[in-house]
PDB file of C-alpha atoms in Angstrom:
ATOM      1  CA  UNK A   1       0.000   0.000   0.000  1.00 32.00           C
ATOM      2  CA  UNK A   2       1.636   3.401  -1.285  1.00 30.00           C
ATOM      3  CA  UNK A   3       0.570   6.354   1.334  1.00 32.00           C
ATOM      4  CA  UNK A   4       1.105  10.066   0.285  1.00 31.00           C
ATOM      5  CA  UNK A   5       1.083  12.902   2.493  1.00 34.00           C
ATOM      6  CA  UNK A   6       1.842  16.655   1.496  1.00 38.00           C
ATOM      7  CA  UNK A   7       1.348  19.951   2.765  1.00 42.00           C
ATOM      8  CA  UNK A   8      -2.121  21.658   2.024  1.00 46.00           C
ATOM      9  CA  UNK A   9      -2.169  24.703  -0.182  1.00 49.00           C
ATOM     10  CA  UNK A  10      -4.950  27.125   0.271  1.00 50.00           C
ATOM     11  CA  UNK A  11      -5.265  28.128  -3.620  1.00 61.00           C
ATOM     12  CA  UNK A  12      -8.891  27.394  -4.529  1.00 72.00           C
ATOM     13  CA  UNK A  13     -10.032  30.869  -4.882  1.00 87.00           C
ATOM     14  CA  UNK A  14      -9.891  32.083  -8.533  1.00 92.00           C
ATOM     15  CA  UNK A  15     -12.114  34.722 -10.850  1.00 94.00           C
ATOM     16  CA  UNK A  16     -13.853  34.537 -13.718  1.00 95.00           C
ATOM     17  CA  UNK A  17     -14.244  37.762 -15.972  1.00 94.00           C
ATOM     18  CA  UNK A  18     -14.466  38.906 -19.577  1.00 95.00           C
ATOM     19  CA  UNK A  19     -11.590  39.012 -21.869  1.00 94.00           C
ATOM     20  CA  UNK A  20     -12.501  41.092 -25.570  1.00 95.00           C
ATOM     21  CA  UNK A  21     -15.193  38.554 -26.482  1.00 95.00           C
ATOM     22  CA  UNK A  22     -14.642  35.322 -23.963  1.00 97.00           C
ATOM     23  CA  UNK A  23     -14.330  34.638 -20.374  1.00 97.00           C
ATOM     24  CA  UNK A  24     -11.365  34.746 -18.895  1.00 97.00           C
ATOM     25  CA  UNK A  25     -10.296  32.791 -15.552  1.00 96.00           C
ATOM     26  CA  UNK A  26      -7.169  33.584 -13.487  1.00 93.00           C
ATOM     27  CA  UNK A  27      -6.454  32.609  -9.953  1.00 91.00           C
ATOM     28  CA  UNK A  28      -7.068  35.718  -6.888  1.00 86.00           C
ATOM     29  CA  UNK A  29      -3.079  34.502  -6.276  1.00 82.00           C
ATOM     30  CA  UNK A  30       0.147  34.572  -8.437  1.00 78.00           C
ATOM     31  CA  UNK A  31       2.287  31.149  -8.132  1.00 72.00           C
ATOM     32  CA  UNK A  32       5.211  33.385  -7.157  1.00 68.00           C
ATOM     33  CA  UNK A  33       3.393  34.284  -4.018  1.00 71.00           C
ATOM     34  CA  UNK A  34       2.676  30.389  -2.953  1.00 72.00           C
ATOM     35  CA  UNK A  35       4.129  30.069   0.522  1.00 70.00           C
ATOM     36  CA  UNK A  36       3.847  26.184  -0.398  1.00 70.00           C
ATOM     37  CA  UNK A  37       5.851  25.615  -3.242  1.00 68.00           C
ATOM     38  CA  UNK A  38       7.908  29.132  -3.391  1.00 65.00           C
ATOM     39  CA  UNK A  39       6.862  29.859  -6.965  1.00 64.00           C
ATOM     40  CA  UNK A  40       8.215  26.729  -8.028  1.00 69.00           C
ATOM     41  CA  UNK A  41       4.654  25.036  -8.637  1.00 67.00           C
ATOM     42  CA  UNK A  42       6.035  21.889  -7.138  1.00 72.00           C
ATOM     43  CA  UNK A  43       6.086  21.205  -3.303  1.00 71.00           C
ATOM     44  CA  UNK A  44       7.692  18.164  -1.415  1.00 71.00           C
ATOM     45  CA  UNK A  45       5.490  15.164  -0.682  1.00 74.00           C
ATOM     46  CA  UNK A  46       6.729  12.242   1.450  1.00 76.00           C
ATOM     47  CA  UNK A  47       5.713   8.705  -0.238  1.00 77.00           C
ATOM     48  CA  UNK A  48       5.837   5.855   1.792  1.00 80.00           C
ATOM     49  CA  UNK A  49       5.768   1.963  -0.133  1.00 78.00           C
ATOM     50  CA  UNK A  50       6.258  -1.185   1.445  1.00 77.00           C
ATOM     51  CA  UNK A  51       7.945   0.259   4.621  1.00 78.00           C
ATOM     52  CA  UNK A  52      10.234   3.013   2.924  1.00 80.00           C
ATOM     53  CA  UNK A  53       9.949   6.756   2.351  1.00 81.00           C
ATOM     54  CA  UNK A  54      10.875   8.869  -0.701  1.00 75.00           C
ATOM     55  CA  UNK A  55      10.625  12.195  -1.061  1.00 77.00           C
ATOM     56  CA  UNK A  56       9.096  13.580  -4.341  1.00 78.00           C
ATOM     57  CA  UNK A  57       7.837  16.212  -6.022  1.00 74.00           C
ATOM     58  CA  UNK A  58       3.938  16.888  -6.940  1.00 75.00           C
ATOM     59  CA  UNK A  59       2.450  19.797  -8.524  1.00 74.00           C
ATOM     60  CA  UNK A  60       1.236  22.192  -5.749  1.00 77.00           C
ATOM     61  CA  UNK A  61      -2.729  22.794  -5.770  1.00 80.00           C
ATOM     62  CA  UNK A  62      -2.083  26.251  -7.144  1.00 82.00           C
ATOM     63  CA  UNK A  63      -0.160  25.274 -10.013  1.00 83.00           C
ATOM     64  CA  UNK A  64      -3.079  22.709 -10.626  1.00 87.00           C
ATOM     65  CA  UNK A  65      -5.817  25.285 -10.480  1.00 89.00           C
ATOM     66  CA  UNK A  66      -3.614  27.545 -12.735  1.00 90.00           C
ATOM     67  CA  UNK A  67      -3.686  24.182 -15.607  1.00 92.00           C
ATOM     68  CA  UNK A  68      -7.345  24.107 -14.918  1.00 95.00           C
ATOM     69  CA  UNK A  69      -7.855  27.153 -15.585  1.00 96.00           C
ATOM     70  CA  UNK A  70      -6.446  27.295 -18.955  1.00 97.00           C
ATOM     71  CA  UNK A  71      -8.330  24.473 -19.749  1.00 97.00           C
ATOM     72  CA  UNK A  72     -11.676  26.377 -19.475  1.00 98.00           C
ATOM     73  CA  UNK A  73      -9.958  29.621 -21.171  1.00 98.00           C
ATOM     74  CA  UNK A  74      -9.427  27.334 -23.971  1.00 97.00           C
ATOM     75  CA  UNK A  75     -12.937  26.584 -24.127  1.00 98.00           C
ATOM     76  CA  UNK A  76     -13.820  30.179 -25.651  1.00 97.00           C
ATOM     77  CA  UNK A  77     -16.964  30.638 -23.798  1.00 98.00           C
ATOM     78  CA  UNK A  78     -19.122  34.179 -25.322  1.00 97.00           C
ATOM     79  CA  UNK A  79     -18.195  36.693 -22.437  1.00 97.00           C
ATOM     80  CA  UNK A  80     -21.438  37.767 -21.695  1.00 96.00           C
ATOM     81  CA  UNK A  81     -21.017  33.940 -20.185  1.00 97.00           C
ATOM     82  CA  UNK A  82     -18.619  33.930 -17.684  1.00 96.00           C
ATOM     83  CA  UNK A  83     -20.547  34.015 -14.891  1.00 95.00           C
ATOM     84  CA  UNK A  84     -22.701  31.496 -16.574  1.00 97.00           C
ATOM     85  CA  UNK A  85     -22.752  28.628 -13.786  1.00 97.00           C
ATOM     86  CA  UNK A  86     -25.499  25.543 -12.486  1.00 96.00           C
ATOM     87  CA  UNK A  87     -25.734  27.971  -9.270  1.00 95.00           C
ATOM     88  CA  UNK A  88     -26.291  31.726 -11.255  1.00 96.00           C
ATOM     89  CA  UNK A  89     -29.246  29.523 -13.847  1.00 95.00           C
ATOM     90  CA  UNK A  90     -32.484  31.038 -12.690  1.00 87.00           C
ATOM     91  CA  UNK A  91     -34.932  29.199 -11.054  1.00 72.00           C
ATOM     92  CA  UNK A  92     -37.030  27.375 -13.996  1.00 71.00           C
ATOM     93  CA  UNK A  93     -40.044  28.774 -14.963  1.00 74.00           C
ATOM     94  CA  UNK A  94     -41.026  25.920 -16.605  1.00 87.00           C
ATOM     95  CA  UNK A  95     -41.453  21.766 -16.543  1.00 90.00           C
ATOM     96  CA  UNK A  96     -39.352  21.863 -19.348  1.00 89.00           C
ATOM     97  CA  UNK A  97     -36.425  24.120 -18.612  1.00 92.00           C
ATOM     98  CA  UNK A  98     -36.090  22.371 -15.622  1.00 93.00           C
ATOM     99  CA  UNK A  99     -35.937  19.166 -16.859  1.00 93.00           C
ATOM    100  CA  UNK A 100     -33.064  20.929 -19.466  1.00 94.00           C
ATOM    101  CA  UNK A 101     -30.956  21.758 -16.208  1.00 95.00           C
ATOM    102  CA  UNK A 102     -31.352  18.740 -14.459  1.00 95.00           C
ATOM    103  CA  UNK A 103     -30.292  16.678 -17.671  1.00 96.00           C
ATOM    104  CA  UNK A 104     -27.261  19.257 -18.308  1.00 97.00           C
ATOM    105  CA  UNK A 105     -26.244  18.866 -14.595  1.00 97.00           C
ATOM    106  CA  UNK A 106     -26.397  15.270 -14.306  1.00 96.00           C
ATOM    107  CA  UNK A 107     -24.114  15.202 -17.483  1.00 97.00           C
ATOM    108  CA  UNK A 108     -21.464  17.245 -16.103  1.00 97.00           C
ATOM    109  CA  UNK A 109     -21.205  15.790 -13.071  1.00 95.00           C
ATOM    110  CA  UNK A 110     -21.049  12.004 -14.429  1.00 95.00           C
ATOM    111  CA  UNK A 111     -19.380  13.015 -17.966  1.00 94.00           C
ATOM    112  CA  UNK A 112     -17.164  11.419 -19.623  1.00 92.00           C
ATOM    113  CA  UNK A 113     -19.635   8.411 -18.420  1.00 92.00           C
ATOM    114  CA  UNK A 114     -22.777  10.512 -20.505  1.00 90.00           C
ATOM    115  CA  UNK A 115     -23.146  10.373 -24.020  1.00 90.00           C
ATOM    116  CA  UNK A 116     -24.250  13.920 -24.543  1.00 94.00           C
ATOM    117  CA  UNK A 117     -27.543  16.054 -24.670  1.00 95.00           C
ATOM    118  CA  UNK A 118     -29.909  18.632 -26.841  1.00 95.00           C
ATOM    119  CA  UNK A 119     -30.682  21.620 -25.850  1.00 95.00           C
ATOM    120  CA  UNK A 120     -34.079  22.635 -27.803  1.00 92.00           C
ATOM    121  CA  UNK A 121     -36.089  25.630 -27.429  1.00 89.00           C
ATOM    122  CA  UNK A 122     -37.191  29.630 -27.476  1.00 88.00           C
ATOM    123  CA  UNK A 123     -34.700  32.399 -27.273  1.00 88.00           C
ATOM    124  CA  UNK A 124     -33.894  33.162 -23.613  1.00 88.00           C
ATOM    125  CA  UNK A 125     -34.773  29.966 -22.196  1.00 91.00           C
ATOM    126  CA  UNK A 126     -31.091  29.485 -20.944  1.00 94.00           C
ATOM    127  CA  UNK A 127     -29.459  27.113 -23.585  1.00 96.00           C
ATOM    128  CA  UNK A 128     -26.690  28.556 -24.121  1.00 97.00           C
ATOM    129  CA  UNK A 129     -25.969  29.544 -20.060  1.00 97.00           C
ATOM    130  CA  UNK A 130     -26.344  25.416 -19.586  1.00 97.00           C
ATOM    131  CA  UNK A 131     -23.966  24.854 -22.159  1.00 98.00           C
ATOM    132  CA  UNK A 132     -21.927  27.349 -21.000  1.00 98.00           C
ATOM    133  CA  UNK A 133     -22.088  25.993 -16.972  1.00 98.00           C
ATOM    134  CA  UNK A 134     -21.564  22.270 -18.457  1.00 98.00           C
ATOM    135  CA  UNK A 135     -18.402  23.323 -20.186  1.00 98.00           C
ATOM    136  CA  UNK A 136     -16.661  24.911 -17.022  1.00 98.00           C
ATOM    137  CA  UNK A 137     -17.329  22.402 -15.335  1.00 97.00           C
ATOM    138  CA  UNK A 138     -15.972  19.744 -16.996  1.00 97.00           C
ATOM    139  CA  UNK A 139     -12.966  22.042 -17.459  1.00 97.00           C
ATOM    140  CA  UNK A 140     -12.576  23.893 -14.100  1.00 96.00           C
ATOM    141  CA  UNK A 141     -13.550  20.323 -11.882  1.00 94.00           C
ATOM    142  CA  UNK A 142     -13.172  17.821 -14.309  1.00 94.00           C
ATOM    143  CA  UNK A 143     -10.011  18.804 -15.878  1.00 95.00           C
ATOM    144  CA  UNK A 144     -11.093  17.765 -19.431  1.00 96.00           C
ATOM    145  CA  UNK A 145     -10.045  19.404 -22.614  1.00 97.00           C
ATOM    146  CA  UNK A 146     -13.393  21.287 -24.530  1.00 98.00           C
ATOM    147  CA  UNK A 147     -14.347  23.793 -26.697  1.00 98.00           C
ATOM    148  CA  UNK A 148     -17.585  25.855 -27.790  1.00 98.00           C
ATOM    149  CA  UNK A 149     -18.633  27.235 -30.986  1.00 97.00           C
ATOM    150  CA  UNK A 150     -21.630  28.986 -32.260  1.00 96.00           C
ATOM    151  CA  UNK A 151     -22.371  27.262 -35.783  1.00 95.00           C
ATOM    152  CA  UNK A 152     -22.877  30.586 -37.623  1.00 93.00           C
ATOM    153  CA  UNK A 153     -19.409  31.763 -36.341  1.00 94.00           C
ATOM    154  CA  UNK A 154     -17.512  28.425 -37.513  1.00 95.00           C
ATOM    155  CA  UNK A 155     -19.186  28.848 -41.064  1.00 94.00           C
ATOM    156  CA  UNK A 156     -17.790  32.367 -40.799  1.00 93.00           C
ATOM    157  CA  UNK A 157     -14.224  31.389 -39.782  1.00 94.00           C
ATOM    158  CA  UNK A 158     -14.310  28.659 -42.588  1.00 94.00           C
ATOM    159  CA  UNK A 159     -15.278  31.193 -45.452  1.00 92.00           C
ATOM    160  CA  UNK A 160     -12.559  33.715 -44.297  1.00 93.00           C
ATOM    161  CA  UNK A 161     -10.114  30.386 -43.972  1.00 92.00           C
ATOM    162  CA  UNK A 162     -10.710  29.579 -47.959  1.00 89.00           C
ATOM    163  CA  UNK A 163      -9.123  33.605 -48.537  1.00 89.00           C
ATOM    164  CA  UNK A 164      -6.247  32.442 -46.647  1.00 88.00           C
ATOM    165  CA  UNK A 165      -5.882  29.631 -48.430  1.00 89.00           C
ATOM    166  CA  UNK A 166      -6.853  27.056 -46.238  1.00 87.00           C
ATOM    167  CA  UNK A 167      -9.701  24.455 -45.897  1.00 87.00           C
ATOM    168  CA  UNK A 168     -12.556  23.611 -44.387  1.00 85.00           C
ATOM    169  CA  UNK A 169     -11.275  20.251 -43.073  1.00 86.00           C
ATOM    170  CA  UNK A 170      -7.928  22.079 -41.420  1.00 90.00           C
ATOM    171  CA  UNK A 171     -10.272  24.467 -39.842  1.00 91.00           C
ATOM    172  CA  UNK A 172     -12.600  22.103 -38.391  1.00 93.00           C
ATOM    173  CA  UNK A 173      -9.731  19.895 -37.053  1.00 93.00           C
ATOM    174  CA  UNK A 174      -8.887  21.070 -33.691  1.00 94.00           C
ATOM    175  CA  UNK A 175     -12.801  20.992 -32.846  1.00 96.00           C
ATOM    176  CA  UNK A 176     -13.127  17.223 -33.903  1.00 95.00           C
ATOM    177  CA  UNK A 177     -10.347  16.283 -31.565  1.00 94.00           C
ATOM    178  CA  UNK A 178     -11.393  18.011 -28.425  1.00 96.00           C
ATOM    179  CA  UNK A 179     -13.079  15.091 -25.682  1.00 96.00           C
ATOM    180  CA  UNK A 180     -16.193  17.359 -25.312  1.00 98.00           C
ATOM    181  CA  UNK A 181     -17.627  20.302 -27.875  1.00 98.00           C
ATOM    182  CA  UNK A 182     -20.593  22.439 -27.549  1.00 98.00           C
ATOM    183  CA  UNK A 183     -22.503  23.339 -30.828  1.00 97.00           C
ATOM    184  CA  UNK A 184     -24.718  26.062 -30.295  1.00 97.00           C
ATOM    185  CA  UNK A 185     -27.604  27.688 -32.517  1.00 94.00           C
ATOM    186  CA  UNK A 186     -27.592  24.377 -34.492  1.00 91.00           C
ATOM    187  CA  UNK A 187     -29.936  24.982 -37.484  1.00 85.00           C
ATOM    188  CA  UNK A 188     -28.993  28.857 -37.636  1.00 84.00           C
ATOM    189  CA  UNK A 189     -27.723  29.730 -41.322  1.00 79.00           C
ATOM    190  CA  UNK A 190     -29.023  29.551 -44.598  1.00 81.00           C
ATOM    191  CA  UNK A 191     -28.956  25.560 -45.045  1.00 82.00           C
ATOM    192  CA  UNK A 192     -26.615  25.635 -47.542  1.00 89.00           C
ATOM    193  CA  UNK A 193     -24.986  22.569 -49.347  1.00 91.00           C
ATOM    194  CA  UNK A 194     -21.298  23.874 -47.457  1.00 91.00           C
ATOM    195  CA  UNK A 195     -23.049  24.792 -44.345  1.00 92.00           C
ATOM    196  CA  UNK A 196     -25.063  21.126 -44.415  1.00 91.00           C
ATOM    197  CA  UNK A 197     -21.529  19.545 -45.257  1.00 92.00           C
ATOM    198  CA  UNK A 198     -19.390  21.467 -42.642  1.00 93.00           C
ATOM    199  CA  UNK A 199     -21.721  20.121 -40.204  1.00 93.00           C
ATOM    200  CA  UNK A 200     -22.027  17.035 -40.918  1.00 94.00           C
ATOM    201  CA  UNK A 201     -17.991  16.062 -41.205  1.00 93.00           C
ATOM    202  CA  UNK A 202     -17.780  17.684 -37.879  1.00 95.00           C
ATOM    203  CA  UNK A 203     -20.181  15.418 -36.539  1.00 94.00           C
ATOM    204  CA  UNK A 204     -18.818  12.231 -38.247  1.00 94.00           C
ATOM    205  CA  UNK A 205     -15.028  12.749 -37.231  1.00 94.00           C
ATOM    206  CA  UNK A 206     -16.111  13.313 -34.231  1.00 95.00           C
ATOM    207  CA  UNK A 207     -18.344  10.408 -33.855  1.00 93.00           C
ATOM    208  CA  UNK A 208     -16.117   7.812 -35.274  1.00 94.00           C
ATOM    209  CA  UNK A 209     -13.580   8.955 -32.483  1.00 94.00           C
ATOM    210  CA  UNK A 210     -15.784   8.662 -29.823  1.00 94.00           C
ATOM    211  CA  UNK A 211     -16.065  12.036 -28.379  1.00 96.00           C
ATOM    212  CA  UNK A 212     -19.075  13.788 -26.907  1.00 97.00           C
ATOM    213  CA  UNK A 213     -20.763  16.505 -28.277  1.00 97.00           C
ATOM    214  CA  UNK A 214     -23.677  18.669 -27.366  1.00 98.00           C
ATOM    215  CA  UNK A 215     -25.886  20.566 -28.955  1.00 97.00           C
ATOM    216  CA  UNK A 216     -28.061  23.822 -28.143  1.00 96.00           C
ATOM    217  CA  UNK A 217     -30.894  24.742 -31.577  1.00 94.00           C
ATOM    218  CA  UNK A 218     -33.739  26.641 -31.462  1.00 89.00           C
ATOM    219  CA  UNK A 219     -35.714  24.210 -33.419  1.00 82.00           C
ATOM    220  CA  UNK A 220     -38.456  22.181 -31.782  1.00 75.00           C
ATOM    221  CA  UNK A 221     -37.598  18.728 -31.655  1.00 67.00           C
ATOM    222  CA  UNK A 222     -41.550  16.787 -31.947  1.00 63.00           C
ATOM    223  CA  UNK A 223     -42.816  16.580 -35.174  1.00 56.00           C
ATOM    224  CA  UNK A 224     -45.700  18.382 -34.870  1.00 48.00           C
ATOM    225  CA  UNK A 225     -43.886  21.752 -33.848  1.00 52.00           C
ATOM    226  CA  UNK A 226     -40.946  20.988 -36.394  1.00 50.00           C
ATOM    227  CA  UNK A 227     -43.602  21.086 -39.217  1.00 52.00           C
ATOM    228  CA  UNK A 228     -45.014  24.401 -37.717  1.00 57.00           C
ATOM    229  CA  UNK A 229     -41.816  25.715 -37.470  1.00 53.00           C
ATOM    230  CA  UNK A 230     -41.177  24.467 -40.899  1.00 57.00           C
ATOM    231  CA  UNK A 231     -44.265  26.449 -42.728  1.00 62.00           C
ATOM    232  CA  UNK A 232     -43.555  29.584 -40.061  1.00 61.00           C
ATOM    233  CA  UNK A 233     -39.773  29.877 -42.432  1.00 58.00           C
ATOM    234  CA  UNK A 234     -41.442  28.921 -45.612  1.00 63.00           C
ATOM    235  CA  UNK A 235     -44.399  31.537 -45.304  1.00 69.00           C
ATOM    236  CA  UNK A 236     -41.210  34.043 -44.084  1.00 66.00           C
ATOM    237  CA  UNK A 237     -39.279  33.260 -47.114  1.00 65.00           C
ATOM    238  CA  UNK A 238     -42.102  33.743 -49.537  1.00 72.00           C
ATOM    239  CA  UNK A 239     -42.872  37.213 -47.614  1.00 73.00           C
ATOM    240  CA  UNK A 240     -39.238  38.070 -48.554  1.00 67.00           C
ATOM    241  CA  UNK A 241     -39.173  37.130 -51.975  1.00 70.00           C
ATOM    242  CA  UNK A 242     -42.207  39.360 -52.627  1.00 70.00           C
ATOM    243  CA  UNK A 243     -40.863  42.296 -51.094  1.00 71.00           C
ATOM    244  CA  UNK A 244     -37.568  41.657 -53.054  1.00 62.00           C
ATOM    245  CA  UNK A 245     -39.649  40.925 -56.372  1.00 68.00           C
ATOM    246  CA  UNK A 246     -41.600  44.694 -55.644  1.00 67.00           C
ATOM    247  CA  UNK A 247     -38.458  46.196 -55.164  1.00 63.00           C
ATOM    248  CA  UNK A 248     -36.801  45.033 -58.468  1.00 59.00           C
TER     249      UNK A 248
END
């Protein structure tokens, strides 16, 4: 039986605030000031196995926190998110957002063990501040690797990518290799043949590696309101054809 003891480090404490357009954590201390490890980020444990004791070095619990922390910066949460947490979520006004935060919640605190979730409904139900809550977890507590993207955006980053002479594929890489990916305002675009293939090699590299991914979309998920939805955009379309066919 191997036994380790090592001093305690009092380095929990850390903030999370906006950064141009993402949150941004740092720790409320600097490693240099860590009475534990002296700046160092490592501090002496004392190992005992099978009767004898080594001394060795372990990463303090600052310097953890610190690694933690870049994890979630990594992430690229929106900034008007970073105080987006399972404890700042509003109480639900609803069976159904409820049931959306107890599913995100039970996720994040059994992932990787989950297989993902969807996120579907209205504007300012709090999709994107689950998401958003999910992801620091797993990040800040978990210490997993993940990222977030809002779909438009990545369509956005791809077309500037082709005037820089790269492709779509290179782009998407990084994303298709991180253990857990939020894809938010799924459906949101124009449905084009690139936007409908972006998506869907980002969803089958990702799939035949076995990572998680989760999803946030406006769209209704039952039938019956996916076909109302569906004539709601077709009777908007035709609105906007006629105004541009009166304007021409």
């Amino acid at each position: 039986m191997t036994k380790i003891e090592k001093p305690g480090c009092d380095a929990n404490a850390f903030t999370v605030d906006r950064r141009g357009d993402f949150a941004f954590a740092h720790p409320d201390r600097r490693l240099q000031d860590c009475l534990v490890c002296e700046g160092t980020g490592l501090c002496r444990s004392k190992v005992t196995d099978h009767g004898k004791t080594y001394d060795v070095a372990t990463p303090c619990a600052l310097s953890k926190l610190q690694g933690r922390l870049q994890l979630f910066n990594a992430v690229q949460l929106p900034a008007v998110h970073s105080h987006s947490t399972f404890e700042t979520f509003k109480s639900p006004a609803s069976e159904q957002v409820a049931r959306a935060k107890a599913t995100a919640h039970k996720f994040a605190h059994l992932w990787p063990q989950e297989r993902g979730f969807v996120l579907s409904g209205p504007v300012g139900t709090g999709k994107t501040h689950l998401l958003a809550a999910t992801l620091r977890h797993a990040t800040i507590e978990m210490g997993g690797h993940a990222a977030y993207i809002e779909i438009s955006l990545l369509y956005a980053t791809i077309r500037r990518g082709f005037q820089e002479g790269k492709s779509g594929g290179e782009i998407i890489k990084p994303l298709s290799q991180v253990d857990l990916l939020a894809i938010d305002e799924l459906g949101k675009g124009r449905g084009s043949p690139f936007e409908l293939e972006t998506l869907d090699e980002l969803i089958a590299r990702r799939y035949n590696a076995g990572k998680v991914t989760l999803f946030g979309t406006n769209y209704l998920l039952t039938p019956a309101r996916r076909e109302e939805a569906r004539l709601r955009h077709a009777r908007r379309s035709e609105r906007r054809r006629e105004r541009l066919q009166a304007a021409l």
